[in-house]
PDB file of C-alpha atoms in Angstrom:
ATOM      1  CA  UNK A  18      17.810  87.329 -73.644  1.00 67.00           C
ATOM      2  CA  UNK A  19      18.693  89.846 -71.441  1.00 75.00           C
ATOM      3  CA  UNK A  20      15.793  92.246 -72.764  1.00 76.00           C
ATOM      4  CA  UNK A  21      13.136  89.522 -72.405  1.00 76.00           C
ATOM      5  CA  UNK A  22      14.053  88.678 -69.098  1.00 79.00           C
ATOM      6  CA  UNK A  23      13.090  92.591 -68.525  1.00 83.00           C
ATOM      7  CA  UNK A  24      10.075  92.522 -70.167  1.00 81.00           C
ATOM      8  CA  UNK A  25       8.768  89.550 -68.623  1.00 78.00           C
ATOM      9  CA  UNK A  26      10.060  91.176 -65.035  1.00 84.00           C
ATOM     10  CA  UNK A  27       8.263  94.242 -65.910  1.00 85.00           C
ATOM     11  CA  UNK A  28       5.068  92.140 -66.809  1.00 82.00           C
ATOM     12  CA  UNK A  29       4.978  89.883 -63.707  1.00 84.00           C
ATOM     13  CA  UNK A  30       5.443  92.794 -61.413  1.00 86.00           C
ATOM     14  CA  UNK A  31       2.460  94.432 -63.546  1.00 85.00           C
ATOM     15  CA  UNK A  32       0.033  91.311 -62.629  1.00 84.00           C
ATOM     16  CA  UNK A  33      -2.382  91.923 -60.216  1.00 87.00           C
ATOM     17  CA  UNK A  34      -2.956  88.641 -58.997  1.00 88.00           C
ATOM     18  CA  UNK A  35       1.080  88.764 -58.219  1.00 90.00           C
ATOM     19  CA  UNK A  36       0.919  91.488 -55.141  1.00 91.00           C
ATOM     20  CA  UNK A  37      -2.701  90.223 -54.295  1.00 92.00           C
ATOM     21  CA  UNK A  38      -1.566  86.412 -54.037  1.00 90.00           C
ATOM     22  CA  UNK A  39       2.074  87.794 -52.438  1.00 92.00           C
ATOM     23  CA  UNK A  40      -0.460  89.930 -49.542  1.00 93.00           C
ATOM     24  CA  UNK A  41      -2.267  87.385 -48.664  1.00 92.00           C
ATOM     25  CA  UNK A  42       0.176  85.324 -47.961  1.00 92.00           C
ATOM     26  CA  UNK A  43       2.300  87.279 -46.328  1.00 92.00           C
ATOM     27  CA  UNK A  44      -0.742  88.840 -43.981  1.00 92.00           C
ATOM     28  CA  UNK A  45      -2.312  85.638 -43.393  1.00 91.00           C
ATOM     29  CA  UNK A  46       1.399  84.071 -42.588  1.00 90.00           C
ATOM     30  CA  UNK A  47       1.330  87.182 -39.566  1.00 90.00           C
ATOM     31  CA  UNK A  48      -2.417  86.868 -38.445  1.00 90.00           C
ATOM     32  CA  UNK A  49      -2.174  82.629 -37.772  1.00 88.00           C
ATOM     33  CA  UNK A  50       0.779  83.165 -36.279  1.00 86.00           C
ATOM     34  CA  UNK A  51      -0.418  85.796 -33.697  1.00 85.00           C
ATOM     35  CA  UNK A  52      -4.109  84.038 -33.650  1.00 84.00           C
ATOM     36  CA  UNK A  53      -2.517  80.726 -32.846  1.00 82.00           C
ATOM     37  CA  UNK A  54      -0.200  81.790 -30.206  1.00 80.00           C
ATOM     38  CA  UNK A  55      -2.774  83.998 -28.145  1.00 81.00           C
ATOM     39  CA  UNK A  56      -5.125  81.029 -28.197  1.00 80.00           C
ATOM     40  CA  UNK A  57      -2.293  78.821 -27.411  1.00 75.00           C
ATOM     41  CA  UNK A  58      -2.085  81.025 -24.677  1.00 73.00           C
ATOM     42  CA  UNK A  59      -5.488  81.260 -23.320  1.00 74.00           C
ATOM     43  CA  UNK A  60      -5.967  77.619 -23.485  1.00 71.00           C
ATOM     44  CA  UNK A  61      -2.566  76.765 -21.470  1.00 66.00           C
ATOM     45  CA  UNK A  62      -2.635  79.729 -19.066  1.00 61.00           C
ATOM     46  CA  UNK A  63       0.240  79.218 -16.312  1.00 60.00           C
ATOM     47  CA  UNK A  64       1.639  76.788 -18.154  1.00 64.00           C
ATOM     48  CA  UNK A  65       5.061  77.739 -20.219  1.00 60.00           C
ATOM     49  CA  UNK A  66       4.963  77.240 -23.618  1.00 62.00           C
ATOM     50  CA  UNK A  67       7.760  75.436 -25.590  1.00 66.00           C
ATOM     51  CA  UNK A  68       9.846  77.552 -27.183  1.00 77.00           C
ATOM     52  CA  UNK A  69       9.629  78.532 -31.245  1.00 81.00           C
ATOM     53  CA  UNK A  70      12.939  77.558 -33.077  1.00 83.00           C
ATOM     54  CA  UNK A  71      13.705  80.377 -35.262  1.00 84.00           C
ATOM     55  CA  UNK A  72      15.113  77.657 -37.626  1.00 84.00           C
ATOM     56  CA  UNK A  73      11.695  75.852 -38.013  1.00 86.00           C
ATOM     57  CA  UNK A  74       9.854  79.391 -38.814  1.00 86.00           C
ATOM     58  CA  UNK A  75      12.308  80.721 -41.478  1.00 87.00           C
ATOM     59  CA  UNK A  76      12.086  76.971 -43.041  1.00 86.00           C
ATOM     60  CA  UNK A  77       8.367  77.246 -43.140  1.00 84.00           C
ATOM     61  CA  UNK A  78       7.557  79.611 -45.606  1.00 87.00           C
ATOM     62  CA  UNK A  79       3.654  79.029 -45.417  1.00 85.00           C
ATOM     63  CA  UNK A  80       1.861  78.384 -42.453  1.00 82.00           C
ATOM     64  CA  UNK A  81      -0.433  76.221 -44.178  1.00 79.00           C
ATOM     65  CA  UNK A  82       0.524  74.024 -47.364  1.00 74.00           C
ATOM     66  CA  UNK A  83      -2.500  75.265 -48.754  1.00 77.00           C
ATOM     67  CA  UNK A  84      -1.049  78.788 -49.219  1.00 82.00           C
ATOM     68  CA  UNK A  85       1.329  77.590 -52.028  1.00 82.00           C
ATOM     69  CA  UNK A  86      -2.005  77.172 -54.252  1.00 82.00           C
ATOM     70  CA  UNK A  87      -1.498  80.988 -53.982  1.00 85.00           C
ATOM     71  CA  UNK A  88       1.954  81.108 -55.503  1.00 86.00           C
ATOM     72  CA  UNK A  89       0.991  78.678 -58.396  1.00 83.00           C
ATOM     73  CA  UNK A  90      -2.001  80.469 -59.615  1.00 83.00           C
ATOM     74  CA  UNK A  91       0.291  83.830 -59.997  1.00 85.00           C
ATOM     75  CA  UNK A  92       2.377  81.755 -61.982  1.00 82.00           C
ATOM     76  CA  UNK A  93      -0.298  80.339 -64.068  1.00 80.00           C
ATOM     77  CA  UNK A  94      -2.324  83.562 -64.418  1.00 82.00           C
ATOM     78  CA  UNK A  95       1.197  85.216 -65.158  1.00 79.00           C
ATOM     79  CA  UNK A  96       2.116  82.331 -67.953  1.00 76.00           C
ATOM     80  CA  UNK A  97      -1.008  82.225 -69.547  1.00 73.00           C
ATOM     81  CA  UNK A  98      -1.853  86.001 -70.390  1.00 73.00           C
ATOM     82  CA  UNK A  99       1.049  85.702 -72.372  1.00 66.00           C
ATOM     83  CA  UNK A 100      -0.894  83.523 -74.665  1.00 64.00           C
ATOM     84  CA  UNK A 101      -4.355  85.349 -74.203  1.00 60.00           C
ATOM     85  CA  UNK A 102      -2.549  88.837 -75.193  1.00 57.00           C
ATOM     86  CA  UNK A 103      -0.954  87.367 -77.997  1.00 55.00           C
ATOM     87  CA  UNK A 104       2.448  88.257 -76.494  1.00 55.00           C
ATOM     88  CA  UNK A 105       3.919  85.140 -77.485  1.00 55.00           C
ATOM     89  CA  UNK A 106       2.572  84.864 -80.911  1.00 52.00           C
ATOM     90  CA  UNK A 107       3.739  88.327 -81.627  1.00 53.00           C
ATOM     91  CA  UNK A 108       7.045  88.315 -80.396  1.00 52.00           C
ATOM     92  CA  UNK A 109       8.344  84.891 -81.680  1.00 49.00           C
ATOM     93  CA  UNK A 110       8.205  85.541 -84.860  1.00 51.00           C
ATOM     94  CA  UNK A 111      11.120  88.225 -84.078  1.00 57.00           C
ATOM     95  CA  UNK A 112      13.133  86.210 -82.538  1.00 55.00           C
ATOM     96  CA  UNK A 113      16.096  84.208 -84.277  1.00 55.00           C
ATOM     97  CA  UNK A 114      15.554  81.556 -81.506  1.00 58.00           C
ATOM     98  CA  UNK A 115      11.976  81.194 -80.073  1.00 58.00           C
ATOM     99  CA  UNK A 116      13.484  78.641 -77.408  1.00 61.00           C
ATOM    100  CA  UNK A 117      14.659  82.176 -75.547  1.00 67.00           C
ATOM    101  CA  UNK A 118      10.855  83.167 -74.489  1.00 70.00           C
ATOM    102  CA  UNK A 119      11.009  79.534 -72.647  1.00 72.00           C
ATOM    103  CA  UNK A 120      14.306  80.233 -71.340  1.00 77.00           C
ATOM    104  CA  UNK A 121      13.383  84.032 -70.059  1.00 79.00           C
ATOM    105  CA  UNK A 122      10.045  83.087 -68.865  1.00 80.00           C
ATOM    106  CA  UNK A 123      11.566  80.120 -67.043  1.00 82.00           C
ATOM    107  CA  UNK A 124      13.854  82.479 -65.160  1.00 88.00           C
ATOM    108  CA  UNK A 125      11.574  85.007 -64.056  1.00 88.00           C
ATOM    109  CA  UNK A 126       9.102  82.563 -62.792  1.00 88.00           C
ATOM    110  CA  UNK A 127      12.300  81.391 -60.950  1.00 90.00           C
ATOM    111  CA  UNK A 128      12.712  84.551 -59.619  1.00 92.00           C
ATOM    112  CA  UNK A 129       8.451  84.956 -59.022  1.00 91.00           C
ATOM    113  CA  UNK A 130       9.133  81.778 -56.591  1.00 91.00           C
ATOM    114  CA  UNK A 131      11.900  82.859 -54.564  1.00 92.00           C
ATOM    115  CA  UNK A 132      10.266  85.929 -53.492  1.00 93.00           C
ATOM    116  CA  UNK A 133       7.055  83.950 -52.400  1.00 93.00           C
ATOM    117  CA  UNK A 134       9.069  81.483 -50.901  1.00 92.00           C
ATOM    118  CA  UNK A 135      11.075  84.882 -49.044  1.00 93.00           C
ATOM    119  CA  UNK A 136       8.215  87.199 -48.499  1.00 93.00           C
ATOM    120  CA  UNK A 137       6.326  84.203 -46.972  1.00 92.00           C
ATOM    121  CA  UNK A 138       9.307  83.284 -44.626  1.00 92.00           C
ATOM    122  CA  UNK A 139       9.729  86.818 -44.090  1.00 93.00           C
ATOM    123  CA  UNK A 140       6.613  87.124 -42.616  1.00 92.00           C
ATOM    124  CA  UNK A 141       6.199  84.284 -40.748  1.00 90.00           C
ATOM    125  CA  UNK A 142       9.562  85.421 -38.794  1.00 89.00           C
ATOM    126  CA  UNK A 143       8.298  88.973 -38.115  1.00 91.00           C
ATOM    127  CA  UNK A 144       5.131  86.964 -36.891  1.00 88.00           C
ATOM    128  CA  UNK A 145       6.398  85.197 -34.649  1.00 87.00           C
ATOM    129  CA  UNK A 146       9.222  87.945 -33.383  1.00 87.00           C
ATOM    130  CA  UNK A 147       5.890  90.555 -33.070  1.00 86.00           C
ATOM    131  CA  UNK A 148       4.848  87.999 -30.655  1.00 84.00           C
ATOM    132  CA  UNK A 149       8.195  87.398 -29.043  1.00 82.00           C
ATOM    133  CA  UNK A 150       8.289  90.767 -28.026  1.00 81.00           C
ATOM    134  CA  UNK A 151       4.692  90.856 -26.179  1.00 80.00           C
ATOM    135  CA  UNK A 152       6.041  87.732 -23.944  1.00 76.00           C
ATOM    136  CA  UNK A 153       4.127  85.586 -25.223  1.00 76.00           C
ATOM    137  CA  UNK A 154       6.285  82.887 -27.357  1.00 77.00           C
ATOM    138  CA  UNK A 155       9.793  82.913 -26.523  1.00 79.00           C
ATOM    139  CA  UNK A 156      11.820  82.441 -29.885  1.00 79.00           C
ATOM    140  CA  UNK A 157      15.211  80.278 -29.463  1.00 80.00           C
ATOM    141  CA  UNK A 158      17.933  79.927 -32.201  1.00 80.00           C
ATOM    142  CA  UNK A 159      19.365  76.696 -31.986  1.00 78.00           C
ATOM    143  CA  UNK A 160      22.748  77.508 -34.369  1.00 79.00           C
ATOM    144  CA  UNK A 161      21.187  75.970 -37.371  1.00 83.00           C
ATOM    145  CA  UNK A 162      19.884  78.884 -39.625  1.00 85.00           C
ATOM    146  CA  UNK A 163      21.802  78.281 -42.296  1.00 88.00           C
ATOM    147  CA  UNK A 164      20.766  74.418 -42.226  1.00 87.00           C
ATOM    148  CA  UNK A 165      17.192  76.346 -42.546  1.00 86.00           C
ATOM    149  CA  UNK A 166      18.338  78.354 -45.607  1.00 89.00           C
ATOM    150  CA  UNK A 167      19.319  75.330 -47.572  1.00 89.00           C
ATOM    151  CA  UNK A 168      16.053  73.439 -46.491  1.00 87.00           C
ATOM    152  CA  UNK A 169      14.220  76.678 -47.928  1.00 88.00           C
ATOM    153  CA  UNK A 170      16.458  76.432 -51.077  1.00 90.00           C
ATOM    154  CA  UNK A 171      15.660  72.789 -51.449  1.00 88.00           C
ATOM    155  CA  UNK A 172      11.743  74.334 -51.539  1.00 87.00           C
ATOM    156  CA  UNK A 173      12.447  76.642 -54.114  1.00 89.00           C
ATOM    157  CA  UNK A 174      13.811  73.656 -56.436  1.00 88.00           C
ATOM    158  CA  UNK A 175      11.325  71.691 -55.822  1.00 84.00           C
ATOM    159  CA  UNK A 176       8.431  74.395 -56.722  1.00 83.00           C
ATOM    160  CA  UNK A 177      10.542  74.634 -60.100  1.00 85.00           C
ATOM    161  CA  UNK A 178      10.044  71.380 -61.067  1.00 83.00           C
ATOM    162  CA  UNK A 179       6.073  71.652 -60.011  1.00 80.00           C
ATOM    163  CA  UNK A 180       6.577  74.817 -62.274  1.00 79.00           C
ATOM    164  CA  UNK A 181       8.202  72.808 -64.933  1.00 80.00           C
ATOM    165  CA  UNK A 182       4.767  70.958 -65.521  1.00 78.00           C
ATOM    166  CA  UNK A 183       2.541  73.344 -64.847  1.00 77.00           C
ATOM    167  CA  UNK A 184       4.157  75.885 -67.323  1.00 75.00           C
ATOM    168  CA  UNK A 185       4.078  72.639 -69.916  1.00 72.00           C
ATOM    169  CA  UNK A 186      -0.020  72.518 -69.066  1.00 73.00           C
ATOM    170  CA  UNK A 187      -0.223  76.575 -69.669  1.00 67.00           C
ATOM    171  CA  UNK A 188       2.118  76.854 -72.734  1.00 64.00           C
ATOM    172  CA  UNK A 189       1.890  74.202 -74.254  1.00 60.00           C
ATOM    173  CA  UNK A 190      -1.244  72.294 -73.527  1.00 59.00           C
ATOM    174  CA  UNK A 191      -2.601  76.253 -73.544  1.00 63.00           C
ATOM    175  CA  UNK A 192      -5.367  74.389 -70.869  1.00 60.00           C
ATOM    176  CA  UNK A 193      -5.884  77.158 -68.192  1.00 60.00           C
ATOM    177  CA  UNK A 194      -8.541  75.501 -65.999  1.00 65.00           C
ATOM    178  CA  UNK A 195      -6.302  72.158 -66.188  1.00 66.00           C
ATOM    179  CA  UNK A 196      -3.130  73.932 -64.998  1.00 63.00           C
ATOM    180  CA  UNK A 197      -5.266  75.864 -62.084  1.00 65.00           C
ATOM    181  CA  UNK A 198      -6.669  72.505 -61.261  1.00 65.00           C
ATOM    182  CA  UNK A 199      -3.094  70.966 -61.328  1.00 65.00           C
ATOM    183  CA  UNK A 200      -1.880  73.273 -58.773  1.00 62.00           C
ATOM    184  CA  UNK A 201      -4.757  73.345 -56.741  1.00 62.00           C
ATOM    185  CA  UNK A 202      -3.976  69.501 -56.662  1.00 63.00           C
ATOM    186  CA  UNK A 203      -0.450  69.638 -55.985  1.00 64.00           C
ATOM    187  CA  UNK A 204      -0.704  72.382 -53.380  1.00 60.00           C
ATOM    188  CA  UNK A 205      -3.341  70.856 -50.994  1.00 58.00           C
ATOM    189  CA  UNK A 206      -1.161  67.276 -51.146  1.00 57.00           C
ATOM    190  CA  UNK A 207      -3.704  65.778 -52.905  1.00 49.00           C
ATOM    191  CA  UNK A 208      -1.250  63.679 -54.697  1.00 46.00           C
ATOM    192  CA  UNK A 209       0.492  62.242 -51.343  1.00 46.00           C
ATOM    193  CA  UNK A 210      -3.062  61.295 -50.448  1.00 47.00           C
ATOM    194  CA  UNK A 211      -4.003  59.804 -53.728  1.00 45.00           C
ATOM    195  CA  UNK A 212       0.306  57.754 -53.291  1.00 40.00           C
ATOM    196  CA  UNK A 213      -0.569  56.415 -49.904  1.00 50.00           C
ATOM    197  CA  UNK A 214      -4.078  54.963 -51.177  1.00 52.00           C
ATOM    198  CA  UNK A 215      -2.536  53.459 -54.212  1.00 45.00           C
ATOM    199  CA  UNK A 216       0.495  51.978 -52.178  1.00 49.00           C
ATOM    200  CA  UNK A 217      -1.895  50.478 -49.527  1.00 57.00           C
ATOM    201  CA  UNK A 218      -4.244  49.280 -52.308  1.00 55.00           C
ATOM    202  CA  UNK A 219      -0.784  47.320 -53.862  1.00 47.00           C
ATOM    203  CA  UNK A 220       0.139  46.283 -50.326  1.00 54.00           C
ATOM    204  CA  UNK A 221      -3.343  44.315 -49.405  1.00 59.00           C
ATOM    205  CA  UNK A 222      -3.144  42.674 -53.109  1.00 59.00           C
ATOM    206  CA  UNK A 223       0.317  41.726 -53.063  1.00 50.00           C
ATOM    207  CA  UNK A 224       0.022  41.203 -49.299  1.00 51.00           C
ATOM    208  CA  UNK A 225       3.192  42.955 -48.541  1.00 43.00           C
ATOM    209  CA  UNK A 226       4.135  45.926 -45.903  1.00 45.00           C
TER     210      UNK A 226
END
């Protein structure tokens, strides 16, 4: 297990798309943070601005939801050349138990979240402390970092269990286009549009509220 976990460490950090989807994010996270203060600024000039929680930053790992499309197509693109290499097909057949590439693979995309989920927090703090320093947005800490750690943790789960299906589209549907698509859906919110329709829809039927 311990070998696998290696090889699939070694492969992931390999990936292109995994250090071009991790700069992105982690440069755009910096330039809207700096873009919307100074415009913030220009717009309200002589007027002070509320402060920035540092609590709220390091609990918002993207700026926009939209940037965790970014994270799920590394995982996808990561997943699924597994399959188009033949790395999978390959290597089962020398293992005693082929429910250990699942396991390893599971892990390291574990590991491929937290550090998007970091590096994007990362940089959203060293955004906003770039812009702390010019004057311009005074940064407070309001004792409850650590409440902001476990909200950030609570992320992480919850982008394993988006994982969870979108690794069963990739592996085991081996559907590409219909995991991208997936992601795509889930990381733009298209789903909590597509639950409030369907609960108001149920609502003016059933005329309840």
């Amino acid at each position: 297990m311990a070998n696998l976990i290696k090889m699939d460490m070694r492969r992931m950090f390999r990936s292109p798309m995994f250090f071009i989807s991790l700069s992105v994010i982690a440069v755009f996270n910096i330039l809207m943070t700096v873009g919307t203060t100074m415009l913030a600024k220009m717009f309200a000039a002589g007027q002070a601005a509320a402060p920035t929680v540092l609590s709220d930053v390091v609990a918002n790992p993207f700026i926009l939801p939209i940037f965790s499309i970014l994270m799920f197509a590394s995982l996808i693109s990561f997943s699924y050349a597994d399959i188009a290499g033949g790395y999978i097909k390959n290597l089962a057949g020398q293992l005693p138990h082929k429910s250990s590439l699942i396991y390893s693979k599971f892990i390291v995309i574990g590991i491929h979240n937290f550090i998007f989920l970091a590096v994007g927090s990362a940089a959203n703090v060293l955004g906003n402390l770039t812009m702390s320093a010019t004057g311009m947005l005074q940064m407070t800490d309001d004792g409850m970092l650590w409440a902001a750690i476990a909200t950030l943790l609570l992320k992480w789960l919850l982008s394993m269990a988006i994982t969870a299906i979108l690794m069963f589209v990739t592996n085991g549907v081996k559907n590409k286009v219909l995991a991208t698509v997936t992601g795509v859906i889930i990381g733009t919110g298209a789903l909590g549009l597509a639950y409030l329709g369907l609960n108001t829809s149920i609502s003016n039927i059933f005329h309840t509220q």
